[in-house]
């Protein structure tokens, strides 16, 4: 670990000033500290924001939810409104990491976490995300866990967050505060595909701070859930995952929200699947037909071709689970 200075922000204003000068925000530290130990991250200054008033879950005027950036994963998962209105969020959180990590990690930190790509974390390997212009060792290396959607010649690393997949499906918004004031970014635009600049992962400007994630209100009842397929049940990242939310009224699907994880460089929204569902009546045939375009546009590598079929089956299975639930 390289030497660094540490300061605890006594106020939001002080945090923003420290961030404007180049300080890196830290709350739970469950990802950043690990990367610092491995010398992947080498910040000169850490700014502890854990004392800021960003730790509440509130209902919006229109009936959605705002989850403060410093709400821990375990707190968000257990919150009555989250569990009642958006079980897909609770399930995604509970299937993430370990209980100890969920007690420390925050919602803001979770969606900011960096990839688990082994080449990114190995400072001796070529990685454009860690060292722009050095190359991408994963493309010709062991790439079983890597992305098949949203990739580029420069990067094929997956985004690791489970709850980010739920937020993407629900078309959440990220509220930001920075030296220039407040702004809101659609979740679909907050996490960036690698393109030619894989080192830039979020649509943040210098010194900006996540204050909350807002989930919009949807017609009721909204049935939802999260399915995670992984090599083992305990503390493992997704090979594929599916976040599904359906509003069914009069026996017809009126609203469909679907996204996939474990397969994209960012959480992957599936609009073709959503279009195939809206206006239809739930049936075994529909679930299979709607899931068939889930992997459209995939560009598999040598070791992860299995993800194409696995993604379709994961989406189909979760459509069935949510669509057939009472």
mmCIF file of C-alpha atoms in Angstrom:
data_model
loop_
_atom_site.group_PDB
_atom_site.id
_atom_site.type_symbol
_atom_site.label_atom_id
_atom_site.label_comp_id
_atom_site.label_asym_id
_atom_site.label_seq_id
_atom_site.Cartn_x
_atom_site.Cartn_y
_atom_site.Cartn_z
ATOM 1 C CA UNK A 1 0.000 0.000 0.000
ATOM 2 C CA UNK A 2 1.329 3.413 -0.964
ATOM 3 C CA UNK A 3 1.377 6.282 1.570
ATOM 4 C CA UNK A 4 -1.713 8.499 1.683
ATOM 5 C CA UNK A 5 -3.273 11.194 3.830
ATOM 6 C CA UNK A 6 -6.647 10.759 5.521
ATOM 7 C CA UNK A 7 -9.232 13.317 6.547
ATOM 8 C CA UNK A 8 -12.774 12.989 7.905
ATOM 9 C CA UNK A 9 -15.185 15.466 6.344
ATOM 10 C CA UNK A 10 -17.122 17.352 9.064
ATOM 11 C CA UNK A 11 -19.717 18.574 6.560
ATOM 12 C CA UNK A 12 -20.901 18.096 3.001
ATOM 13 C CA UNK A 13 -19.324 21.396 2.039
ATOM 14 C CA UNK A 14 -15.956 20.313 3.441
ATOM 15 C CA UNK A 15 -16.195 16.988 1.610
ATOM 16 C CA UNK A 16 -16.886 18.698 -1.707
ATOM 17 C CA UNK A 17 -13.961 21.057 -1.225
ATOM 18 C CA UNK A 18 -11.636 18.138 -0.485
ATOM 19 C CA UNK A 19 -12.999 16.278 -3.500
ATOM 20 C CA UNK A 20 -12.464 19.311 -5.718
ATOM 21 C CA UNK A 21 -8.793 19.248 -4.699
ATOM 22 C CA UNK A 22 -8.510 15.621 -5.788
ATOM 23 C CA UNK A 23 -9.401 13.700 -2.618
ATOM 24 C CA UNK A 24 -11.030 10.279 -3.038
ATOM 25 C CA UNK A 25 -14.240 9.694 -1.131
ATOM 26 C CA UNK A 26 -14.436 6.655 1.129
ATOM 27 C CA UNK A 27 -17.271 5.337 3.311
ATOM 28 C CA UNK A 28 -17.368 1.584 3.987
ATOM 29 C CA UNK A 29 -14.143 1.120 2.049
ATOM 30 C CA UNK A 30 -14.861 -2.520 1.245
ATOM 31 C CA UNK A 31 -13.595 -2.198 -2.342
ATOM 32 C CA UNK A 32 -11.233 0.759 -2.302
ATOM 33 C CA UNK A 33 -9.117 -0.467 0.612
ATOM 34 C CA UNK A 34 -8.654 -3.853 -1.059
ATOM 35 C CA UNK A 35 -7.486 -2.188 -4.253
ATOM 36 C CA UNK A 36 -5.109 0.030 -2.302
ATOM 37 C CA UNK A 37 -3.587 -3.019 -0.637
ATOM 38 C CA UNK A 38 -2.992 -4.538 -4.050
ATOM 39 C CA UNK A 39 -1.555 -1.171 -5.281
ATOM 40 C CA UNK A 40 -4.161 -1.069 -8.041
ATOM 41 C CA UNK A 41 -5.477 2.165 -6.540
ATOM 42 C CA UNK A 42 -2.983 4.748 -5.250
ATOM 43 C CA UNK A 43 -4.930 7.778 -3.994
ATOM 44 C CA UNK A 44 -2.932 10.533 -2.345
ATOM 45 C CA UNK A 45 -5.822 11.621 -0.101
ATOM 46 C CA UNK A 46 -8.823 9.770 1.292
ATOM 47 C CA UNK A 47 -11.851 11.782 2.410
ATOM 48 C CA UNK A 48 -14.045 9.932 4.902
ATOM 49 C CA UNK A 49 -17.685 10.864 4.194
ATOM 50 C CA UNK A 50 -19.281 8.307 6.534
ATOM 51 C CA UNK A 51 -20.545 11.045 8.866
ATOM 52 C CA UNK A 52 -22.533 12.952 6.245
ATOM 53 C CA UNK A 53 -26.361 12.982 6.421
ATOM 54 C CA UNK A 54 -26.905 10.691 3.439
ATOM 55 C CA UNK A 55 -28.112 7.596 5.254
ATOM 56 C CA UNK A 56 -31.898 7.607 4.930
ATOM 57 C CA UNK A 57 -34.487 5.841 2.773
ATOM 58 C CA UNK A 58 -37.406 8.140 1.958
ATOM 59 C CA UNK A 59 -40.589 7.895 -0.096
ATOM 60 C CA UNK A 60 -40.790 10.491 -2.869
ATOM 61 C CA UNK A 61 -43.837 12.671 -3.524
ATOM 62 C CA UNK A 62 -44.856 10.437 -6.421
ATOM 63 C CA UNK A 63 -44.460 7.232 -4.416
ATOM 64 C CA UNK A 64 -40.998 6.117 -5.468
ATOM 65 C CA UNK A 65 -38.002 5.685 -3.170
ATOM 66 C CA UNK A 66 -34.794 7.596 -2.595
ATOM 67 C CA UNK A 67 -32.027 5.545 -1.038
ATOM 68 C CA UNK A 68 -29.259 7.642 0.485
ATOM 69 C CA UNK A 69 -25.745 6.950 -0.757
ATOM 70 C CA UNK A 70 -24.554 6.063 2.761
ATOM 71 C CA UNK A 71 -27.341 3.602 3.531
ATOM 72 C CA UNK A 72 -25.583 0.268 3.971
ATOM 73 C CA UNK A 73 -26.472 -2.674 1.792
ATOM 74 C CA UNK A 74 -27.910 -4.568 4.741
ATOM 75 C CA UNK A 75 -29.995 -1.580 5.860
ATOM 76 C CA UNK A 76 -31.422 -1.083 2.367
ATOM 77 C CA UNK A 77 -32.181 -4.786 1.958
ATOM 78 C CA UNK A 78 -34.027 -4.917 5.281
ATOM 79 C CA UNK A 79 -35.958 -1.657 4.881
ATOM 80 C CA UNK A 80 -39.707 -2.284 4.907
ATOM 81 C CA UNK A 81 -40.455 -0.004 1.958
ATOM 82 C CA UNK A 82 -37.687 -1.498 -0.173
ATOM 83 C CA UNK A 83 -38.835 -5.044 0.571
ATOM 84 C CA UNK A 84 -42.481 -4.183 -0.073
ATOM 85 C CA UNK A 85 -42.231 -1.953 -3.134
ATOM 86 C CA UNK A 86 -39.124 -3.296 -4.856
ATOM 87 C CA UNK A 87 -38.225 -6.814 -3.697
ATOM 88 C CA UNK A 88 -35.865 -7.089 -6.681
ATOM 89 C CA UNK A 89 -33.601 -4.585 -4.898
ATOM 90 C CA UNK A 90 -33.691 -6.435 -1.577
ATOM 91 C CA UNK A 91 -32.993 -9.759 -3.262
ATOM 92 C CA UNK A 92 -30.093 -8.365 -5.294
ATOM 93 C CA UNK A 93 -28.524 -6.940 -2.150
ATOM 94 C CA UNK A 94 -28.984 -10.113 -0.120
ATOM 95 C CA UNK A 95 -27.335 -12.172 -2.864
ATOM 96 C CA UNK A 96 -24.290 -9.892 -2.808
ATOM 97 C CA UNK A 97 -21.043 -10.474 -0.923
ATOM 98 C CA UNK A 98 -21.102 -11.672 2.685
ATOM 99 C CA UNK A 99 -23.181 -10.474 5.626
ATOM 100 C CA UNK A 100 -20.130 -8.761 7.112
ATOM 101 C CA UNK A 101 -19.456 -6.830 3.908
ATOM 102 C CA UNK A 102 -23.116 -5.898 3.493
ATOM 103 C CA UNK A 103 -23.040 -4.402 6.980
ATOM 104 C CA UNK A 104 -20.171 -2.107 5.958
ATOM 105 C CA UNK A 105 -20.634 -1.395 2.247
ATOM 106 C CA UNK A 106 -22.878 1.468 1.158
ATOM 107 C CA UNK A 107 -25.255 1.851 -1.756
ATOM 108 C CA UNK A 108 -23.124 4.608 -3.279
ATOM 109 C CA UNK A 109 -19.971 2.586 -2.905
ATOM 110 C CA UNK A 110 -21.603 -0.522 -4.329
ATOM 111 C CA UNK A 111 -22.508 1.066 -7.654
ATOM 112 C CA UNK A 112 -19.049 2.702 -7.773
ATOM 113 C CA UNK A 113 -17.159 -0.555 -7.216
ATOM 114 C CA UNK A 114 -14.612 -1.539 -9.815
ATOM 115 C CA UNK A 115 -14.444 -4.742 -11.805
ATOM 116 C CA UNK A 116 -13.351 -8.085 -10.355
ATOM 117 C CA UNK A 117 -11.370 -8.878 -13.526
ATOM 118 C CA UNK A 118 -8.255 -10.734 -12.368
ATOM 119 C CA UNK A 119 -6.106 -8.937 -14.921
ATOM 120 C CA UNK A 120 -7.237 -5.553 -13.615
ATOM 121 C CA UNK A 121 -6.231 -6.611 -10.102
ATOM 122 C CA UNK A 122 -2.898 -8.083 -11.191
ATOM 123 C CA UNK A 123 -0.574 -5.087 -11.542
ATOM 124 C CA UNK A 124 1.835 -7.175 -13.639
ATOM 125 C CA UNK A 125 -0.816 -7.808 -16.334
ATOM 126 C CA UNK A 126 -1.762 -5.552 -19.236
ATOM 127 C CA UNK A 127 -4.981 -3.690 -18.452
ATOM 128 C CA UNK A 128 -6.284 -0.590 -20.219
ATOM 129 C CA UNK A 129 -8.649 0.114 -17.345
ATOM 130 C CA UNK A 130 -5.785 0.302 -14.875
ATOM 131 C CA UNK A 131 -3.112 1.646 -17.265
ATOM 132 C CA UNK A 132 -4.587 3.153 -20.460
ATOM 133 C CA UNK A 133 -2.809 2.029 -23.607
ATOM 134 C CA UNK A 134 -1.201 -1.066 -22.091
ATOM 135 C CA UNK A 135 -3.599 -3.563 -23.700
ATOM 136 C CA UNK A 136 -6.246 -6.015 -22.480
ATOM 137 C CA UNK A 137 -4.803 -9.334 -21.326
ATOM 138 C CA UNK A 138 -8.287 -10.810 -20.867
ATOM 139 C CA UNK A 139 -9.092 -10.839 -24.569
ATOM 140 C CA UNK A 140 -6.573 -13.596 -25.253
ATOM 141 C CA UNK A 141 -6.313 -14.878 -21.696
ATOM 142 C CA UNK A 142 -8.640 -16.750 -19.368
ATOM 143 C CA UNK A 143 -11.909 -14.934 -19.994
ATOM 144 C CA UNK A 144 -14.621 -17.293 -18.709
ATOM 145 C CA UNK A 145 -16.055 -14.691 -16.330
ATOM 146 C CA UNK A 146 -15.809 -11.751 -18.707
ATOM 147 C CA UNK A 147 -18.410 -9.782 -20.641
ATOM 148 C CA UNK A 148 -20.150 -10.715 -23.884
ATOM 149 C CA UNK A 149 -22.122 -7.460 -24.209
ATOM 150 C CA UNK A 150 -20.930 -3.859 -24.365
ATOM 151 C CA UNK A 151 -17.294 -4.824 -24.863
ATOM 152 C CA UNK A 152 -14.635 -3.043 -26.887
ATOM 153 C CA UNK A 153 -11.174 -3.844 -28.171
ATOM 154 C CA UNK A 154 -9.834 -2.127 -25.059
ATOM 155 C CA UNK A 155 -11.857 -3.868 -22.332
ATOM 156 C CA UNK A 156 -14.084 -6.909 -21.736
ATOM 157 C CA UNK A 157 -14.447 -6.675 -17.940
ATOM 158 C CA UNK A 158 -17.873 -7.132 -16.357
ATOM 159 C CA UNK A 159 -19.435 -4.762 -13.861
ATOM 160 C CA UNK A 160 -19.680 -6.688 -10.568
ATOM 161 C CA UNK A 161 -22.627 -5.071 -8.769
ATOM 162 C CA UNK A 162 -25.866 -7.006 -8.290
ATOM 163 C CA UNK A 163 -28.011 -4.131 -7.064
ATOM 164 C CA UNK A 164 -26.867 -2.039 -10.038
ATOM 165 C CA UNK A 165 -28.673 -4.570 -12.248
ATOM 166 C CA UNK A 166 -31.876 -4.005 -10.282
ATOM 167 C CA UNK A 167 -31.422 -0.223 -10.514
ATOM 168 C CA UNK A 168 -30.869 -0.509 -14.274
ATOM 169 C CA UNK A 169 -34.023 -2.596 -14.704
ATOM 170 C CA UNK A 170 -36.083 -0.123 -12.650
ATOM 171 C CA UNK A 171 -34.647 2.850 -14.580
ATOM 172 C CA UNK A 172 -33.406 4.545 -11.435
ATOM 173 C CA UNK A 173 -31.731 7.950 -11.291
ATOM 174 C CA UNK A 174 -28.535 8.929 -9.509
ATOM 175 C CA UNK A 175 -28.535 12.230 -7.606
ATOM 176 C CA UNK A 176 -25.170 13.988 -7.514
ATOM 177 C CA UNK A 177 -23.748 16.988 -5.697
ATOM 178 C CA UNK A 178 -20.555 18.701 -6.731
ATOM 179 C CA UNK A 179 -18.740 22.033 -6.782
ATOM 180 C CA UNK A 180 -21.095 23.076 -9.598
ATOM 181 C CA UNK A 181 -24.259 22.207 -7.694
ATOM 182 C CA UNK A 182 -26.806 19.395 -7.901
ATOM 183 C CA UNK A 183 -27.719 17.288 -10.904
ATOM 184 C CA UNK A 184 -29.464 14.019 -11.688
ATOM 185 C CA UNK A 185 -28.242 11.352 -14.103
ATOM 186 C CA UNK A 186 -30.329 8.433 -15.408
ATOM 187 C CA UNK A 187 -28.818 5.189 -14.159
ATOM 188 C CA UNK A 188 -28.443 4.034 -17.767
ATOM 189 C CA UNK A 189 -26.044 6.957 -18.341
ATOM 190 C CA UNK A 190 -24.226 6.850 -15.013
ATOM 191 C CA UNK A 191 -22.153 3.707 -15.589
ATOM 192 C CA UNK A 192 -20.126 3.992 -18.797
ATOM 193 C CA UNK A 193 -19.286 1.349 -21.371
ATOM 194 C CA UNK A 194 -15.530 1.076 -21.905
ATOM 195 C CA UNK A 195 -15.244 2.111 -25.552
ATOM 196 C CA UNK A 196 -11.776 3.567 -26.008
ATOM 197 C CA UNK A 197 -11.616 4.976 -22.470
ATOM 198 C CA UNK A 198 -12.159 2.020 -20.109
ATOM 199 C CA UNK A 199 -10.458 3.877 -17.250
ATOM 200 C CA UNK A 200 -13.483 6.222 -17.096
ATOM 201 C CA UNK A 201 -16.255 4.194 -15.476
ATOM 202 C CA UNK A 202 -18.841 6.690 -14.185
ATOM 203 C CA UNK A 203 -20.320 9.920 -15.495
ATOM 204 C CA UNK A 204 -18.877 11.948 -12.627
ATOM 205 C CA UNK A 205 -17.060 15.252 -12.766
ATOM 206 C CA UNK A 206 -14.184 16.120 -10.435
ATOM 207 C CA UNK A 207 -15.295 16.309 -6.822
ATOM 208 C CA UNK A 208 -18.866 15.116 -7.404
ATOM 209 C CA UNK A 209 -20.500 13.056 -4.700
ATOM 210 C CA UNK A 210 -23.397 10.594 -4.989
ATOM 211 C CA UNK A 211 -26.128 11.684 -2.600
ATOM 212 C CA UNK A 212 -28.848 9.124 -3.379
ATOM 213 C CA UNK A 213 -30.326 6.698 -5.869
ATOM 214 C CA UNK A 214 -33.987 7.309 -6.725
ATOM 215 C CA UNK A 215 -36.302 4.560 -7.944
ATOM 216 C CA UNK A 216 -39.372 5.934 -9.718
ATOM 217 C CA UNK A 217 -42.921 4.980 -8.812
ATOM 218 C CA UNK A 218 -44.627 2.308 -10.916
ATOM 219 C CA UNK A 219 -48.232 1.137 -11.205
ATOM 220 C CA UNK A 220 -49.256 -1.385 -8.573
ATOM 221 C CA UNK A 221 -49.034 -4.262 -8.148
ATOM 222 C CA UNK A 222 -45.442 -4.506 -9.350
ATOM 223 C CA UNK A 223 -44.059 -8.010 -8.969
ATOM 224 C CA UNK A 224 -40.288 -8.237 -9.084
ATOM 225 C CA UNK A 225 -37.311 -10.417 -8.255
ATOM 226 C CA UNK A 226 -33.639 -11.104 -8.867
ATOM 227 C CA UNK A 227 -32.018 -14.331 -10.005
ATOM 228 C CA UNK A 228 -28.262 -14.857 -9.749
ATOM 229 C CA UNK A 229 -26.499 -17.789 -11.423
ATOM 230 C CA UNK A 230 -23.014 -18.450 -10.083
ATOM 231 C CA UNK A 231 -20.471 -21.211 -9.623
ATOM 232 C CA UNK A 232 -21.260 -21.546 -5.922
ATOM 233 C CA UNK A 233 -23.933 -20.234 -3.591
ATOM 234 C CA UNK A 234 -21.616 -18.581 -1.084
ATOM 235 C CA UNK A 235 -19.938 -15.199 -1.799
ATOM 236 C CA UNK A 236 -19.520 -15.452 -5.557
ATOM 237 C CA UNK A 237 -19.998 -13.043 -8.433
ATOM 238 C CA UNK A 238 -22.607 -13.701 -11.110
ATOM 239 C CA UNK A 239 -21.969 -15.646 -14.285
ATOM 240 C CA UNK A 240 -25.359 -14.322 -15.339
ATOM 241 C CA UNK A 241 -28.199 -12.663 -13.471
ATOM 242 C CA UNK A 242 -31.623 -11.245 -14.261
ATOM 243 C CA UNK A 243 -33.640 -8.483 -12.606
ATOM 244 C CA UNK A 244 -37.303 -8.565 -13.617
ATOM 245 C CA UNK A 245 -40.285 -6.397 -12.669
ATOM 246 C CA UNK A 246 -43.760 -6.914 -14.156
ATOM 247 C CA UNK A 247 -47.022 -5.039 -13.751
ATOM 248 C CA UNK A 248 -49.842 -7.410 -14.655
ATOM 249 C CA UNK A 249 -53.431 -6.160 -14.678
ATOM 250 C CA UNK A 250 -56.469 -7.993 -16.019
ATOM 251 C CA UNK A 251 -54.278 -10.913 -16.962
ATOM 252 C CA UNK A 252 -52.158 -8.772 -19.316
ATOM 253 C CA UNK A 253 -48.585 -7.512 -18.841
ATOM 254 C CA UNK A 254 -48.839 -3.710 -18.806
ATOM 255 C CA UNK A 255 -45.275 -2.871 -17.746
ATOM 256 C CA UNK A 256 -42.076 -4.916 -18.116
ATOM 257 C CA UNK A 257 -38.644 -3.983 -16.768
ATOM 258 C CA UNK A 258 -35.754 -6.363 -17.387
ATOM 259 C CA UNK A 259 -31.969 -6.154 -17.053
ATOM 260 C CA UNK A 260 -29.102 -8.649 -16.912
ATOM 261 C CA UNK A 261 -25.862 -8.812 -14.956
ATOM 262 C CA UNK A 262 -22.656 -10.830 -15.159
ATOM 263 C CA UNK A 263 -22.624 -10.546 -18.942
ATOM 264 C CA UNK A 264 -22.081 -6.862 -19.682
ATOM 265 C CA UNK A 265 -19.437 -4.252 -19.106
ATOM 266 C CA UNK A 266 -22.306 -2.393 -17.415
ATOM 267 C CA UNK A 267 -25.651 -3.701 -16.123
ATOM 268 C CA UNK A 268 -27.427 -4.621 -19.342
ATOM 269 C CA UNK A 269 -30.953 -3.360 -19.968
ATOM 270 C CA UNK A 270 -32.983 -5.666 -22.255
ATOM 271 C CA UNK A 271 -35.512 -3.518 -24.157
ATOM 272 C CA UNK A 272 -36.209 -6.204 -26.791
ATOM 273 C CA UNK A 273 -37.276 -8.588 -24.023
ATOM 274 C CA UNK A 274 -39.454 -5.872 -22.473
ATOM 275 C CA UNK A 275 -41.173 -5.109 -25.805
ATOM 276 C CA UNK A 276 -41.920 -8.791 -26.344
ATOM 277 C CA UNK A 277 -43.753 -8.928 -22.992
ATOM 278 C CA UNK A 278 -45.892 -5.796 -22.970
ATOM 279 C CA UNK A 279 -49.496 -6.397 -23.979
ATOM 280 C CA UNK A 280 -49.184 -10.175 -23.746
ATOM 281 C CA UNK A 281 -50.729 -12.706 -21.403
ATOM 282 C CA UNK A 282 -48.326 -14.686 -19.187
ATOM 283 C CA UNK A 283 -47.609 -18.183 -20.495
ATOM 284 C CA UNK A 284 -44.795 -20.701 -20.729
ATOM 285 C CA UNK A 285 -44.524 -19.975 -24.417
ATOM 286 C CA UNK A 286 -44.290 -16.229 -23.826
ATOM 287 C CA UNK A 287 -41.439 -16.524 -21.326
ATOM 288 C CA UNK A 288 -39.335 -18.515 -23.806
ATOM 289 C CA UNK A 289 -40.129 -16.272 -26.762
ATOM 290 C CA UNK A 290 -39.493 -13.055 -24.846
ATOM 291 C CA UNK A 291 -36.142 -14.297 -23.521
ATOM 292 C CA UNK A 292 -34.824 -15.350 -26.927
ATOM 293 C CA UNK A 293 -33.368 -11.905 -27.879
ATOM 294 C CA UNK A 294 -31.677 -11.445 -24.476
ATOM 295 C CA UNK A 295 -28.200 -12.095 -25.899
ATOM 296 C CA UNK A 296 -28.644 -10.203 -29.171
ATOM 297 C CA UNK A 297 -25.433 -8.415 -30.078
ATOM 298 C CA UNK A 298 -23.263 -10.641 -27.892
ATOM 299 C CA UNK A 299 -19.590 -10.961 -28.778
ATOM 300 C CA UNK A 300 -18.359 -13.975 -26.807
ATOM 301 C CA UNK A 301 -14.714 -14.803 -26.296
ATOM 302 C CA UNK A 302 -12.993 -18.179 -26.302
ATOM 303 C CA UNK A 303 -13.965 -19.243 -22.787
ATOM 304 C CA UNK A 304 -17.310 -17.503 -22.199
ATOM 305 C CA UNK A 305 -19.405 -18.619 -25.168
ATOM 306 C CA UNK A 306 -21.586 -20.570 -22.756
ATOM 307 C CA UNK A 307 -22.909 -17.258 -21.413
ATOM 308 C CA UNK A 308 -24.981 -16.676 -24.561
ATOM 309 C CA UNK A 309 -27.299 -19.590 -23.890
ATOM 310 C CA UNK A 310 -27.018 -19.257 -20.120
ATOM 311 C CA UNK A 311 -28.227 -15.650 -20.315
ATOM 312 C CA UNK A 312 -31.311 -16.608 -22.313
ATOM 313 C CA UNK A 313 -32.154 -19.389 -19.882
ATOM 314 C CA UNK A 314 -31.576 -17.160 -16.856
ATOM 315 C CA UNK A 315 -33.903 -14.475 -18.199
ATOM 316 C CA UNK A 316 -36.540 -17.048 -19.160
ATOM 317 C CA UNK A 317 -36.403 -18.646 -15.724
ATOM 318 C CA UNK A 318 -36.753 -15.343 -13.895
ATOM 319 C CA UNK A 319 -39.607 -14.199 -16.139
ATOM 320 C CA UNK A 320 -41.396 -17.399 -15.198
ATOM 321 C CA UNK A 321 -40.647 -16.998 -11.476
ATOM 322 C CA UNK A 322 -41.913 -13.418 -11.349
ATOM 323 C CA UNK A 323 -44.717 -13.799 -13.882
ATOM 324 C CA UNK A 324 -46.197 -16.882 -12.244
ATOM 325 C CA UNK A 325 -45.869 -15.633 -8.654
ATOM 326 C CA UNK A 326 -49.030 -14.841 -6.711
#
